[in-house]
Coordinates of C-alpha atoms and ligand atoms in Angstrom, one line a residue:
M270 CA -4.5 30.4 -10.1
H271 CA -2.4 27.3 -10.5
T272 CA -4.0 23.9 -11.1
L273 CA -2.9 20.3 -11.5
S274 CA -4.5 17.8 -13.9
D275 CA -6.7 15.1 -12.3
A276 CA -4.9 12.4 -10.3
N277 CA -6.3 9.2 -11.6
L278 CA -5.8 5.6 -10.6
L279 CA -3.7 3.1 -12.6
I280 CA -5.2 -0.4 -12.4
N281 CA -4.2 -3.3 -14.7
G282 CA -2.7 -1.0 -17.3
T283 CA -5.6 1.5 -17.4
V284 CA -5.5 5.0 -16.1
R285 CA -9.0 5.8 -14.9
P286 CA -11.1 7.5 -12.3
S287 CA -12.5 5.6 -9.3
S288 CA -15.1 2.8 -10.0
N289 CA -17.8 4.9 -8.4
G290 CA -16.7 8.2 -10.0
K291 CA -15.9 9.8 -6.7
S292 CA -13.0 12.2 -6.2
F293 CA -11.5 14.3 -3.5
P294 CA -9.9 17.8 -3.6
N295 CA -6.1 18.1 -4.0
V296 CA -5.4 21.0 -1.6
S297 CA -2.4 23.3 -1.9
P298 CA -0.5 24.1 1.3
W299 CA 0.3 27.5 -0.1
S300 CA -3.3 28.6 -0.2
G301 CA -5.4 26.0 1.6
E302 CA -7.5 25.9 -1.6
P303 CA -8.1 23.0 -4.0
I304 CA -5.8 22.9 -7.0
G305 CA -7.2 19.8 -8.6
I306 CA -9.0 16.6 -7.9
A307 CA -7.9 13.0 -7.2
A308 CA -9.7 9.7 -7.7
E309 CA -11.2 8.2 -4.5
A310 CA -10.3 4.5 -4.8
T311 CA -13.0 2.1 -3.6
E312 CA -12.6 -1.3 -2.0
C313 CA -13.5 -2.7 -5.5
D314 CA -10.6 -0.7 -7.0
V315 CA -8.2 -2.1 -4.3
E316 CA -9.4 -5.6 -5.1
E317 CA -8.9 -5.1 -8.8
A318 CA -5.4 -3.7 -8.3
I319 CA -4.3 -6.6 -6.0
A320 CA -5.6 -9.2 -8.5
A321 CA -3.9 -7.4 -11.4
A322 CA -0.5 -7.2 -9.5
R323 CA -0.8 -10.9 -8.5
N324 CA -1.6 -12.0 -12.0
A325 CA 1.2 -10.0 -13.5
F326 CA 3.6 -11.6 -11.0
D327 CA 2.3 -15.2 -11.3
L328 CA 1.3 -15.4 -15.0
S329 CA 3.7 -13.1 -16.9
D330 CA 7.4 -13.3 -17.4
W331 CA 8.0 -10.0 -15.5
S332 CA 9.5 -11.8 -12.5
Y333 CA 12.2 -13.7 -14.5
N334 CA 12.7 -11.7 -17.7
R335 CA 15.5 -9.4 -16.5
P336 CA 16.5 -7.9 -19.8
L337 CA 12.9 -6.9 -20.5
R338 CA 12.5 -5.4 -17.1
L339 CA 15.7 -3.3 -17.4
Q340 CA 14.6 -2.0 -20.8
L341 CA 11.1 -1.0 -19.8
I342 CA 12.1 0.5 -16.4
T343 CA 14.9 2.5 -18.1
K344 CA 12.3 3.9 -20.5
F345 CA 10.0 4.7 -17.5
M346 CA 12.9 6.5 -15.8
D347 CA 13.7 8.4 -19.1
L348 CA 10.1 9.6 -19.2
L349 CA 10.2 10.7 -15.6
V350 CA 13.4 12.7 -16.4
A351 CA 11.8 14.2 -19.5
N352 CA 8.9 15.4 -17.4
R353 CA 11.1 17.0 -14.8
D354 CA 9.5 20.4 -15.0
S355 CA 6.0 19.0 -14.5
L356 CA 7.3 17.0 -11.5
V357 CA 8.8 20.3 -10.0
Q358 CA 5.5 21.9 -10.5
I359 CA 3.7 19.1 -8.7
A360 CA 6.2 19.1 -5.8
R361 CA 5.7 22.9 -5.6
L362 CA 1.9 22.9 -5.7
E363 CA 0.8 19.9 -3.8
A364 CA 3.7 19.2 -1.4
G365 CA 4.2 22.9 -0.7
S366 CA 7.9 22.8 -1.7
A367 CA 9.6 26.1 -2.4
I368 CA 11.1 26.0 -5.9
G369 CA 14.7 25.8 -4.7
A370 CA 13.9 22.8 -2.6
A371 CA 11.6 21.3 -5.2
C372 CA 14.4 21.4 -7.8
F373 CA 17.3 20.4 -5.5
A374 CA 16.2 17.5 -3.4
Q375 CA 12.5 16.8 -4.1
V376 CA 12.9 16.2 -7.8
D377 CA 16.5 16.3 -9.1
G378 CA 17.6 14.2 -6.1
A379 CA 14.8 11.7 -6.8
L380 CA 15.5 11.5 -10.5
N381 CA 19.3 11.1 -9.9
G382 CA 18.5 8.4 -7.3
G383 CA 16.3 6.6 -9.8
K384 CA 19.1 6.6 -12.4
E385 CA 21.5 5.3 -9.8
L386 CA 19.2 2.5 -9.0
L387 CA 19.2 1.5 -12.7
E388 CA 23.0 1.4 -12.5
C389 CA 22.8 -0.8 -9.4
F390 CA 20.7 -3.4 -11.3
N391 CA 23.8 -5.1 -12.8
K392 CA 25.5 -5.2 -9.5
V393 CA 22.8 -7.2 -7.9
C394 CA 23.8 -10.8 -7.2
W395 CA 21.0 -12.8 -8.9
E396 CA 22.7 -16.2 -8.7
E397 CA 25.7 -17.6 -6.8
D398 CA 27.7 -20.8 -7.4
R399 CA 28.3 -22.4 -4.0
G400 CA 30.3 -25.3 -5.5
V401 CA 30.2 -29.0 -5.2
K402 CA 29.9 -30.7 -1.8
S403 CA 30.0 -34.3 -0.8
E404 CA 27.5 -35.2 1.9
F405 CA 26.3 -38.7 2.9
G406 CA 28.2 -40.1 -0.1
F407 CA 26.5 -37.8 -2.6
D408 CA 28.1 -35.1 -4.6
S409 CA 25.8 -32.1 -5.1
E410 CA 26.3 -29.0 -7.3
R411 CA 24.8 -26.1 -5.4
I412 CA 23.6 -22.7 -6.5
I413 CA 21.8 -19.9 -4.7
V414 CA 19.2 -18.0 -6.6
H415 CA 17.8 -14.6 -5.5
E416 CA 14.3 -14.2 -6.7
P417 CA 11.6 -11.5 -6.3
L418 CA 9.3 -11.7 -3.3
G419 CA 6.0 -11.1 -5.2
V420 CA 3.5 -8.4 -4.9
V421 CA 4.6 -5.2 -3.1
G422 CA 2.3 -2.7 -1.4
A423 CA 4.2 0.6 -1.3
I424 CA 2.8 3.1 1.1
T425 CA 4.3 6.5 1.0
P426 CA 4.2 9.9 2.8
W427 CA 3.7 13.4 1.6
N428 CA 6.9 15.2 2.5
V429 CA 9.3 14.1 -0.3
P430 CA 6.8 12.1 -2.4
L431 CA 8.7 11.6 -5.6
Y432 CA 11.9 10.6 -3.8
V433 CA 10.1 8.0 -1.7
N434 CA 7.9 6.8 -4.6
I435 CA 10.9 6.3 -6.8
G436 CA 13.0 4.7 -4.0
K437 CA 10.3 2.0 -3.6
V438 CA 8.7 1.6 -7.0
I439 CA 11.9 1.5 -9.2
A440 CA 13.8 -0.8 -6.8
A441 CA 10.8 -3.2 -6.4
L442 CA 10.2 -3.3 -10.2
L443 CA 13.9 -3.8 -10.9
S444 CA 13.8 -6.8 -8.4
G445 CA 11.0 -8.4 -10.5
C446 CA 8.2 -7.7 -8.0
T447 CA 4.9 -6.1 -9.1
V448 CA 3.8 -3.0 -7.2
I449 CA 0.7 -1.2 -5.9
L450 CA 1.6 2.3 -4.9
K451 CA -0.6 4.1 -2.3
P452 CA 0.5 7.7 -1.8
A453 CA -0.5 10.0 1.1
P454 CA -3.8 11.8 0.6
D455 CA -2.0 15.1 0.5
T456 CA 0.2 14.2 -2.6
P457 CA -1.9 12.1 -5.0
K458 CA -0.7 13.7 -8.3
M459 CA 3.0 12.7 -7.7
A460 CA 1.9 9.1 -7.7
S461 CA -0.7 9.3 -10.4
I462 CA 1.8 10.9 -12.9
M463 CA 4.0 7.9 -12.3
G464 CA 1.1 5.8 -13.3
E465 CA 0.5 7.8 -16.5
L466 CA 4.2 7.6 -17.5
A467 CA 4.5 3.9 -16.7
V468 CA 1.7 3.2 -19.3
E469 CA 3.5 5.4 -21.8
A470 CA 6.7 3.5 -21.1
G471 CA 4.9 0.3 -22.0
L472 CA 5.1 -1.5 -18.6
P473 CA 2.9 -4.6 -18.9
A474 CA -0.6 -4.4 -17.4
G475 CA -0.7 -5.1 -13.7
V476 CA 3.0 -4.7 -13.1
F477 CA 2.5 -1.2 -11.6
N478 CA -0.7 0.1 -10.1
V479 CA -1.6 3.3 -8.3
L480 CA -4.4 3.9 -5.8
T481 CA -5.2 7.3 -4.5
S482 CA -7.5 7.9 -1.6
S483 CA -8.5 10.7 0.8
D484 CA -8.8 8.1 3.6
P485 CA -5.3 7.8 5.0
A486 CA -5.7 4.2 6.2
M487 CA -8.3 2.3 4.2
V488 CA -6.3 1.3 1.1
G489 CA -3.1 0.6 3.1
E490 CA -5.0 -1.5 5.6
L491 CA -6.5 -3.6 2.8
L492 CA -3.1 -4.1 1.3
V493 CA -1.6 -5.1 4.7
A494 CA -4.4 -7.6 5.4
D495 CA -4.4 -9.3 2.0
P496 CA -2.6 -12.6 1.7
R497 CA -1.9 -12.0 -2.0
V498 CA 0.4 -9.1 -1.1
N499 CA 3.8 -10.4 -0.1
V500 CA 5.6 -7.3 1.0
I501 CA 4.6 -4.0 2.6
S502 CA 7.2 -1.3 2.0
F503 CA 6.2 1.6 4.2
T504 CA 7.6 5.1 4.8
G505 CA 5.8 7.3 7.3
S506 CA 5.4 7.8 11.0
T507 CA 6.6 5.4 13.7
T508 CA 3.1 5.1 15.1
V509 CA 1.6 3.9 11.8
G510 CA 4.6 1.7 11.1
K511 CA 4.0 -0.2 14.3
R512 CA 0.4 -0.7 13.5
I513 CA 1.3 -2.0 10.0
M514 CA 3.8 -4.5 11.6
E515 CA 1.2 -5.7 14.0
A516 CA -1.5 -6.1 11.3
G517 CA 1.0 -7.7 8.9
A518 CA 1.6 -10.5 11.3
A519 CA -1.7 -12.2 10.4
T520 CA -0.4 -13.0 6.9
L521 CA 3.3 -13.2 7.8
K522 CA 4.0 -10.2 5.6
R523 CA 7.5 -9.1 4.9
I524 CA 7.5 -5.6 6.4
F525 CA 9.9 -2.9 5.5
L526 CA 9.7 0.3 7.5
E527 CA 11.3 3.7 6.9
L528 CA 10.0 5.7 9.9
G529 CA 10.5 9.0 11.7
G530 CA 13.7 10.7 12.9
K531 CA 15.1 13.2 15.3
S532 CA 18.6 13.2 13.8
V533 CA 21.5 14.8 15.6
N534 CA 24.0 17.3 14.4
I535 CA 27.1 17.5 16.6
I536 CA 29.5 20.4 16.2
L537 CA 32.8 19.7 18.0
D538 CA 34.8 22.5 19.5
D539 CA 37.6 22.0 16.8
A540 CA 35.2 22.3 13.8
P541 CA 37.3 23.9 11.0
D542 CA 34.9 26.9 10.7
F543 CA 32.8 26.7 13.9
T544 CA 30.6 29.7 13.2
M545 CA 29.8 28.6 9.7
A546 CA 29.1 25.1 10.8
V547 CA 26.6 26.3 13.4
M548 CA 25.0 28.8 10.9
R549 CA 24.5 26.0 8.4
S550 CA 22.5 24.0 11.1
I551 CA 19.3 26.0 10.9
V552 CA 16.3 23.9 10.1
V553 CA 14.6 25.5 7.1
F554 CA 14.8 23.2 4.1
H555 CA 11.2 22.2 3.1
A556 CA 10.1 23.7 6.4
G557 CA 11.9 21.0 8.3
Q558 CA 9.7 18.3 6.8
G559 CA 12.4 15.8 6.1
C560 CA 12.8 12.5 8.0
A561 CA 16.6 12.8 8.2
I562 CA 17.0 16.5 8.7
P563 CA 19.2 17.0 11.8
T564 CA 16.8 18.8 14.1
R565 CA 18.8 18.3 17.4
L566 CA 21.9 20.5 17.4
L567 CA 24.5 19.6 20.0
V568 CA 27.1 22.3 20.6
P569 CA 30.0 22.3 23.1
K570 CA 29.4 24.1 26.4
S571 CA 32.8 25.8 26.0
R572 CA 31.6 27.6 22.8
Y573 CA 27.9 27.8 23.6
T574 CA 27.6 31.6 23.7
E575 CA 29.4 31.8 20.4
A576 CA 27.1 29.1 18.9
V577 CA 23.9 31.0 20.1
E578 CA 25.3 34.2 18.5
A579 CA 26.0 32.4 15.2
L580 CA 22.4 31.0 15.2
K581 CA 21.0 34.5 15.8
M582 CA 23.0 35.7 12.8
A583 CA 21.9 32.8 10.6
Y584 CA 18.2 33.2 11.4
A585 CA 18.4 37.0 10.9
G586 CA 20.0 36.4 7.5
F587 CA 17.2 34.0 6.6
A588 CA 14.5 36.4 8.0
D589 CA 12.1 36.9 5.1
N590 CA 13.8 34.7 2.6
W591 CA 11.1 32.1 2.7
G592 CA 7.4 31.5 2.0
N593 CA 7.4 33.0 -1.6
M594 CA 6.0 30.5 -4.0
D595 CA 7.6 32.0 -7.0
S596 CA 11.1 32.6 -5.8
P597 CA 13.5 30.1 -7.5
E598 CA 16.1 30.4 -4.8
Q599 CA 13.9 29.7 -1.8
M600 CA 14.1 26.5 0.2
M601 CA 11.2 26.9 2.6
G602 CA 7.4 27.2 2.0
P603 CA 4.5 26.3 4.2
V604 CA 3.9 23.0 6.1
I605 CA 1.7 20.5 4.4
S606 CA -1.7 20.9 6.1
Q607 CA -3.8 22.7 8.8
K608 CA -3.3 19.5 10.9
Q609 CA 0.5 19.7 10.6
H610 CA 0.5 23.5 11.2
D611 CA -1.5 23.0 14.5
R612 CA 0.7 20.1 15.5
V613 CA 3.9 22.1 15.1
L614 CA 2.5 25.1 16.9
S615 CA 1.5 22.8 19.8
Y616 CA 5.1 21.6 20.0
I617 CA 6.3 25.1 20.1
E618 CA 4.0 25.8 23.1
L619 CA 5.2 22.6 24.7
G620 CA 8.8 23.8 24.3
K621 CA 8.0 27.0 26.2
Q622 CA 6.2 25.1 28.9
E623 CA 9.1 22.7 29.3
G624 CA 11.4 25.6 30.0
A625 CA 13.4 25.9 26.8
T626 CA 14.4 29.4 25.6
L627 CA 12.8 30.5 22.4
L628 CA 15.6 32.1 20.5
V629 CA 13.7 33.0 17.3
G630 CA 10.4 32.4 15.6
G631 CA 7.6 30.4 17.2
K632 CA 4.6 31.9 15.4
S633 CA 2.1 31.2 12.6
R634 CA 2.6 33.6 9.7
P635 CA -0.8 34.3 8.0
D636 CA 0.9 37.3 6.4
K637 CA 2.6 34.9 4.0
G638 CA -0.7 33.6 2.6
T639 CA -3.8 31.7 3.3
G640 CA -1.9 28.4 3.6
Y641 CA 0.0 26.9 6.5
F642 CA 3.0 29.1 7.2
I643 CA 5.1 28.8 10.4
E644 CA 8.2 30.9 10.8
P645 CA 11.7 29.3 11.3
T646 CA 11.9 28.5 15.0
C647 CA 14.9 27.8 17.3
F648 CA 14.9 26.7 21.0
V649 CA 18.2 27.0 22.9
D650 CA 19.0 25.7 26.5
V651 CA 17.2 22.5 25.7
D652 CA 17.5 19.4 27.9
N653 CA 17.7 16.2 25.8
K654 CA 15.0 14.7 28.1
M655 CA 12.4 17.3 27.1
R656 CA 9.7 16.1 24.7
I657 CA 10.8 18.7 22.1
A658 CA 14.2 17.0 22.1
Q659 CA 12.8 13.5 21.9
E660 CA 9.8 13.7 19.7
E661 CA 9.6 14.3 16.0
I662 CA 8.1 17.7 15.3
F663 CA 8.4 17.6 11.5
G664 CA 8.3 21.4 11.1
P665 CA 10.9 24.3 10.9
V666 CA 12.0 23.8 14.6
L667 CA 15.6 23.4 15.8
V668 CA 16.4 22.4 19.3
V669 CA 19.9 23.2 20.7
I670 CA 21.5 21.2 23.5
P671 CA 24.9 21.9 25.1
F672 CA 27.4 19.1 25.8
E673 CA 30.5 18.7 27.9
D674 CA 32.9 16.6 25.8
D675 CA 32.9 13.9 23.1
E676 CA 31.6 11.2 25.4
D677 CA 28.8 13.4 26.5
A678 CA 27.9 14.3 22.9
I679 CA 27.8 10.6 22.0
R680 CA 25.6 9.7 25.0
L681 CA 23.2 12.6 24.2
A682 CA 23.1 11.6 20.5
N683 CA 22.2 8.0 21.3
E684 CA 19.7 8.9 24.0
S685 CA 16.8 8.9 21.5
N686 CA 14.3 6.4 20.3
Y687 CA 15.0 7.5 16.8
A688 CA 18.2 6.6 14.9
L689 CA 17.9 7.6 11.2
G690 CA 20.5 10.2 10.3
G691 CA 23.2 12.3 11.9
A692 CA 26.1 14.7 11.3
V693 CA 29.4 15.5 13.0
T694 CA 31.6 18.5 12.3
G695 CA 35.1 18.7 13.7
S696 CA 38.7 17.7 13.0
K697 CA 38.5 14.7 10.6
E698 CA 39.9 12.0 12.8
R699 CA 38.0 13.0 15.9
A700 CA 34.8 13.5 14.0
M701 CA 35.1 10.1 12.4
K702 CA 35.5 8.5 15.8
V703 CA 32.4 10.1 17.1
A704 CA 30.5 9.3 13.8
K705 CA 31.3 5.6 14.2
R706 CA 29.7 5.6 17.7
I707 CA 26.4 7.3 16.7
S708 CA 23.5 5.0 16.5
A709 CA 22.0 5.9 13.1
G710 CA 21.6 4.5 9.6
A711 CA 23.6 7.3 7.9
V712 CA 26.0 9.8 9.3
S713 CA 27.6 12.7 7.5
V714 CA 31.1 13.9 8.6
N715 CA 32.1 17.5 7.8
G716 CA 29.2 17.9 5.3
G717 CA 29.8 14.6 3.4
M718 CA 26.7 13.4 1.4
S719 CA 25.5 10.3 3.2
I720 CA 22.2 10.1 1.3
T721 CA 22.5 9.3 -2.4
G722 CA 20.8 6.8 -4.7
D723 CA 23.7 4.4 -4.8
L724 CA 23.9 4.1 -0.9
P725 CA 21.6 2.1 1.4
F726 CA 19.3 4.3 3.4
G727 CA 17.3 3.4 6.5
G728 CA 17.2 3.6 10.3
F729 CA 17.9 1.8 13.5
K730 CA 15.6 1.6 16.5
G731 CA 12.4 3.6 16.2
S732 CA 13.4 4.8 12.8
G733 CA 12.6 1.5 11.1
M734 CA 14.1 -1.6 9.6
G735 CA 15.4 -2.6 6.2
R736 CA 17.2 -0.5 3.6
E737 CA 16.1 1.5 0.6
W738 CA 18.2 2.7 -2.4
G739 CA 21.5 1.2 -3.7
V740 CA 22.0 -2.5 -4.4
E741 CA 20.7 -3.2 -0.9
G742 CA 17.4 -1.4 -1.8
I743 CA 16.8 -3.8 -4.7
Q744 CA 17.9 -6.8 -2.6
E745 CA 15.3 -5.9 0.0
F746 CA 12.7 -7.2 -2.5
L747 CA 14.5 -10.5 -3.1
D748 CA 14.3 -13.9 -1.4
T749 CA 17.0 -16.6 -1.3
K750 CA 16.5 -20.1 -2.8
V751 CA 19.0 -23.0 -2.9
I752 CA 19.0 -25.4 -5.8
A753 CA 21.2 -28.5 -5.4
S754 CA 21.6 -31.0 -8.2
S755 CA 23.3 -34.4 -7.9
V756 CA 26.5 -34.6 -10.0
Ligands
NAD1277 P1 1.9 8.8 8.2 O1 2.5 7.7 8.9 O2 0.7 9.5 8.7 O3 1.4 8.3 6.7 C1 2.3 7.6 5.8 C2 1.5 6.8 4.9 O4 0.7 5.8 5.6 C3 0.4 7.6 4.1 O5 0.3 7.2 2.8 C4 -0.9 7.3 4.9 O6 -2.0 7.5 4.1 C5 -0.6 5.9 5.3 N1 -1.4 5.4 6.4 C6 -1.9 6.1 7.5 N2 -2.5 5.2 8.3 C7 -2.4 4.0 7.8 C8 -2.8 2.7 8.3 N3 -3.4 2.5 9.4 N4 -2.5 1.6 7.6 C9 -1.8 1.8 6.4 N5 -1.4 3.0 5.9 C10 -1.7 4.1 6.6 O7 3.1 9.8 7.8 P2 3.0 11.1 7.0 O8 2.4 12.2 7.9 O9 2.4 10.9 5.7 O10 4.6 11.4 6.8 C11 5.4 12.0 7.8 C12 6.2 10.9 8.5 O11 6.9 10.1 7.5 C13 7.2 11.4 9.4 O12 7.2 10.7 10.6 C14 8.6 11.2 8.7 O13 9.7 11.1 9.5 C15 8.3 10.0 8.0 N6 9.2 9.8 6.8 C16 10.2 8.9 6.9 C17 11.1 8.8 5.9 C18 12.3 7.8 6.0 O14 12.8 7.5 5.0 N7 12.6 7.2 7.2 C19 11.0 9.5 4.7 C20 10.0 10.4 4.7 C21 9.1 10.6 5.7

């Protein structure tokens, strides 16, 4: 039986249980059984964390001592890297990530991204000289200073918890903000280990705080409503994102939203290796629980039959190569919870009712274990107007839509409320032309990596606003101030 150590709170420099001693079970998606406990933050804990973060921002030199910040955050990142194996274990056990996926994107991708954020620190423009200007008979020397916004409430999801936690926490700390991290109830340990390592790295008390809770909304709602919190950086569903934006208006919060996706994958008829490009499109990585995974596959009508055959081959090859917790090669485990399991299955039923053809999969797989297993699933003959083509399923489900020509592919790609990621495969020049017209924050051409720690990441339309990662991800937490002095 695998277990994880207790997920504790970090408040004002102290790692501790909740103020009333209550905890909640940390449940493994592999088994549906508890694998540890997590502290149940109370309203008093939230109050203490906000006060600590506020004081650390207002009363310490954290916001303006850049060399100290860089030194301590570098040490924090070094400790995260040194604990890589524990992080893989946490991603595996509480996020239900197969080891292959846990090593590849969940953890190594997050750690590499964090190191790249450190490298971005020195590329941030902290101060600009705007020169001398004469106005109304006065000469003024003008500078622009970029300074941190204040206290950040970072609210994160369960699917790639380390990746999102690092993207927010390291960038916000580098900017000079102080942070309160609120993870999803399903992945408390991935946040709490960051708290433990922050203390070991010597981050000053209050600069970084962690609040775990089984109530998905309580802590986040308190952070959003509190005037002492300046910024909410949220990653999660579009529905909750809208609610946060609405609630944040009362205190004029800066709201940064990384939301859902229904990213498109267009294979043009002149793709260098058409069959291989289609075969690589199956949605299996982390059981499809990735916001930017391209889950709408667009293939040309002229090669549709060929594409369907390629998909059959790819899924047959994958067949039983998933759902084994101990296999180091595997990329797919269970979905996160019973709720998500039932939600994905209801979308599969909906797809059948809408008239799409179920090519493979479609069933729950209790034979894989007592957890939440759903087999890789693919619908063909999908109309882009169907709900399975328009709504985020967040499970191992691919929908395949035929298109006439490039204009039709672009139209179908952009007929979506979401606009997070996308991919195009075809002859380079043509694929680049199509990529430039896709409405999305990041588009990959012929397999190019559009999501790395040194590049800005974020969505258009219903996929959110603002950018994470890269220099832009640090700048997101900075405001702009002018200082003009008479000459
Ligand atoms: P969710 O919206 O249910 O929850 C996200 C976070 O918000 C959790 O910490 C949750 O506890 C908290 N929350 C829930 N209700 C709240 C409220 N009323 N006020 C404040 N906080 C509240 O999303 P999820 O199910 O945890 O994650 C899946 C979603 O996240 C998917 O839609 C996925 O696309 C999205 N996601 C987006 C990105 C991105 O970068 N765009 C990355 C990962 C996941």
